[in-house]
Each structure stands twice: as structure tokens, then as C-alpha cells.
Amino acid sequence: MSAAEQTAAKTANKNEKVGEVVSTKMAKTIVVEVTRRVPHPVYKRIVNKRRKFYAHDEQQTAKVGDVVRIVECRPLSRLKRWQLRDVIRRAVQVGVEHPALETSADTREKKTVKKK
């Protein structure tokens, strides 16, 4: 086997998970919440189970709300055993206004309401 085939075989066997980024407050670390749907053992109702994984993000590209793919790696710290592979879908930023719109809103005159 060539070196390229060996590295491809190593990466093919690693676990991958897809989840949502819930925190980016640590340096080069993201917290990814992975949700899976499993039937309840007794009642057979579908239940959402969640688990948080700490993953290494070297370039700090992931933001809160992004859907990302993480891959298993060697232990990097006490909690980090995963590494960011790629960002699948970016989060939509709500409430961010254009700077030009903010200045025009400030210059508007406010109407006064007369009290009776």
C-alpha cells in the first residue's frame, strides 16, 4: 500500500458527527451539540437525545448556529477528542442592520404624542 492509500484508509475509519455549534467562547475550541432521534425503550416513542462534543477549530471559522461536521482525532486536551472537518451550513444572522440604515434612522425626527 502506498502512503496516500494508508492515510485514506486511516481517515475512512474515523467517526464523523454532524451537529450545531452552541459555543465558541474558548480559544480554538467549539462546542458542538449532536442530536439523534431514538425510540424510548419502553414506550417506543421517538425521543431526541443530545450530546455535546468539544472540537478543535484551528482557524476559528465556525460561528454559533453553524451546522458543522466533526471528525474523531487523538486526544488534544482533557475534553477535546474531535476536530472540525468543515462547515456544512452557515447560521443566519438576525438583527444585523446595514450601517447606512442605522445613520438614517438616527437622523429621523421623532414625533411627539400629545397627552389629553
mmCIF file of C-alpha atoms in Angstrom:
data_model
loop_
_atom_site.group_PDB
_atom_site.id
_atom_site.type_symbol
_atom_site.label_atom_id
_atom_site.label_comp_id
_atom_site.label_asym_id
_atom_site.label_seq_id
_atom_site.Cartn_x
_atom_site.Cartn_y
_atom_site.Cartn_z
ATOM 1 C CA MET A 1 0.000 0.000 0.000
ATOM 2 C CA SER A 2 1.274 3.472 -0.827
ATOM 3 C CA ALA A 3 1.415 6.307 1.692
ATOM 4 C CA ALA A 4 -1.626 8.005 0.141
ATOM 5 C CA GLU A 5 -3.696 4.824 0.419
ATOM 6 C CA GLN A 6 -2.666 4.372 4.058
ATOM 7 C CA THR A 7 -3.726 7.901 5.022
ATOM 8 C CA ALA A 8 -7.004 7.464 3.117
ATOM 9 C CA ALA A 9 -7.636 4.209 4.975
ATOM 10 C CA LYS A 10 -6.921 5.883 8.323
ATOM 11 C CA THR A 11 -9.316 8.765 7.705
ATOM 12 C CA ALA A 12 -12.029 6.449 6.339
ATOM 13 C CA ASN A 13 -12.323 4.573 9.643
ATOM 14 C CA LYS A 14 -12.715 7.663 11.829
ATOM 15 C CA ASN A 15 -16.054 8.574 13.330
ATOM 16 C CA GLU A 16 -17.835 11.615 11.932
ATOM 17 C CA LYS A 17 -20.686 13.523 13.505
ATOM 18 C CA VAL A 18 -22.845 16.390 12.275
ATOM 19 C CA GLY A 19 -24.151 18.922 14.766
ATOM 20 C CA GLU A 20 -24.799 22.558 15.589
ATOM 21 C CA VAL A 21 -22.220 24.877 17.147
ATOM 22 C CA VAL A 22 -23.539 26.116 20.508
ATOM 23 C CA SER A 23 -20.432 27.886 21.855
ATOM 24 C CA THR A 24 -17.243 29.477 20.519
ATOM 25 C CA LYS A 25 -16.092 31.238 23.684
ATOM 26 C CA MET A 26 -12.850 29.277 24.078
ATOM 27 C CA ALA A 27 -9.701 29.824 22.040
ATOM 28 C CA LYS A 28 -9.618 27.457 19.021
ATOM 29 C CA THR A 29 -12.366 25.310 20.575
ATOM 30 C CA ILE A 30 -16.024 24.946 19.650
ATOM 31 C CA VAL A 31 -18.807 23.084 21.419
ATOM 32 C CA VAL A 32 -20.948 21.066 19.014
ATOM 33 C CA GLU A 33 -24.332 19.674 20.037
ATOM 34 C CA VAL A 34 -25.244 16.476 18.197
ATOM 35 C CA THR A 35 -28.920 15.494 18.236
ATOM 36 C CA ARG A 36 -30.100 11.976 17.454
ATOM 37 C CA ARG A 37 -33.607 10.511 17.409
ATOM 38 C CA VAL A 38 -34.056 7.173 19.177
ATOM 39 C CA PRO A 39 -37.143 5.243 20.287
ATOM 40 C CA HIS A 40 -37.864 5.133 24.013
ATOM 41 C CA PRO A 41 -37.021 1.623 25.313
ATOM 42 C CA VAL A 42 -40.410 1.084 26.986
ATOM 43 C CA TYR A 43 -42.884 3.414 25.287
ATOM 44 C CA LYS A 44 -41.396 3.273 21.749
ATOM 45 C CA ARG A 45 -41.978 6.997 21.271
ATOM 46 C CA ILE A 46 -39.272 8.825 19.306
ATOM 47 C CA VAL A 47 -37.157 10.933 21.680
ATOM 48 C CA ASN A 48 -34.472 13.496 20.834
ATOM 49 C CA LYS A 49 -31.195 12.795 22.641
ATOM 50 C CA ARG A 50 -28.475 15.428 22.673
ATOM 51 C CA ARG A 51 -24.786 15.278 23.464
ATOM 52 C CA LYS A 52 -22.131 17.991 23.434
ATOM 53 C CA PHE A 53 -18.685 17.442 21.956
ATOM 54 C CA TYR A 54 -15.666 19.719 22.303
ATOM 55 C CA ALA A 55 -13.900 20.102 18.952
ATOM 56 C CA HIS A 56 -10.702 21.812 17.815
ATOM 57 C CA ASP A 57 -11.161 24.706 15.360
ATOM 58 C CA GLU A 58 -7.675 25.843 14.307
ATOM 59 C CA GLN A 59 -8.704 28.748 12.026
ATOM 60 C CA GLN A 60 -11.705 29.697 14.200
ATOM 61 C CA THR A 61 -14.045 29.639 11.193
ATOM 62 C CA ALA A 62 -17.164 28.263 12.918
ATOM 63 C CA LYS A 63 -19.725 30.590 14.484
ATOM 64 C CA VAL A 64 -22.613 29.898 16.858
ATOM 65 C CA GLY A 65 -25.533 28.358 14.966
ATOM 66 C CA ASP A 66 -23.451 26.850 12.153
ATOM 67 C CA VAL A 67 -24.044 23.219 11.205
ATOM 68 C CA VAL A 68 -20.630 21.525 11.129
ATOM 69 C CA ARG A 69 -19.047 18.125 10.564
ATOM 70 C CA ILE A 70 -16.521 16.964 13.179
ATOM 71 C CA VAL A 71 -14.172 14.008 12.941
ATOM 72 C CA GLU A 72 -12.583 11.907 15.658
ATOM 73 C CA CYS A 73 -8.879 12.533 16.388
ATOM 74 C CA ARG A 74 -6.255 11.906 19.043
ATOM 75 C CA PRO A 75 -6.862 13.478 22.483
ATOM 76 C CA LEU A 76 -5.950 17.164 22.308
ATOM 77 C CA SER A 77 -6.876 18.028 25.906
ATOM 78 C CA ARG A 78 -8.907 16.630 28.771
ATOM 79 C CA LEU A 79 -12.183 17.089 26.871
ATOM 80 C CA LYS A 80 -11.231 17.596 23.201
ATOM 81 C CA ARG A 81 -11.173 14.441 21.072
ATOM 82 C CA TRP A 82 -12.770 15.862 17.920
ATOM 83 C CA GLN A 83 -11.625 18.166 15.144
ATOM 84 C CA LEU A 84 -13.627 20.423 12.833
ATOM 85 C CA ARG A 85 -13.712 18.977 9.313
ATOM 86 C CA ASP A 86 -15.935 21.516 7.539
ATOM 87 C CA VAL A 87 -18.850 23.907 7.910
ATOM 88 C CA ILE A 88 -21.918 22.434 6.222
ATOM 89 C CA ARG A 89 -24.290 25.392 6.600
ATOM 90 C CA ARG A 90 -23.682 28.896 7.932
ATOM 91 C CA ALA A 91 -26.005 30.390 10.537
ATOM 92 C CA VAL A 92 -28.325 33.203 9.539
ATOM 93 C CA GLN A 93 -27.589 36.398 11.440
ATOM 94 C CA VAL A 94 -30.808 38.015 12.598
ATOM 95 C CA GLY A 95 -30.999 41.638 13.676
ATOM 96 C CA VAL A 96 -27.845 42.821 11.935
ATOM 97 C CA GLU A 97 -28.572 46.062 10.146
ATOM 98 C CA HIS A 98 -26.684 47.809 7.417
ATOM 99 C CA PRO A 99 -24.552 50.722 8.782
ATOM 100 C CA ALA A 100 -26.081 53.171 6.293
ATOM 101 C CA LEU A 101 -29.570 52.348 7.571
ATOM 102 C CA GLU A 102 -28.558 53.000 11.181
ATOM 103 C CA THR A 103 -27.420 56.566 10.438
ATOM 104 C CA SER A 104 -30.609 57.395 8.542
ATOM 105 C CA ALA A 105 -32.704 56.073 11.440
ATOM 106 C CA ASP A 106 -30.883 58.349 13.896
ATOM 107 C CA THR A 107 -31.479 61.475 11.805
ATOM 108 C CA ARG A 108 -35.236 60.980 11.613
ATOM 109 C CA GLU A 109 -37.342 63.310 13.676
ATOM 110 C CA LYS A 110 -39.294 61.713 16.470
ATOM 111 C CA LYS A 111 -42.970 62.514 16.642
ATOM 112 C CA THR A 112 -44.293 63.752 19.952
ATOM 113 C CA VAL A 113 -47.509 62.376 21.325
ATOM 114 C CA LYS A 114 -49.864 64.857 22.950
ATOM 115 C CA LYS A 115 -51.429 63.822 26.219
ATOM 116 C CA LYS A 116 -55.102 64.565 26.750
#
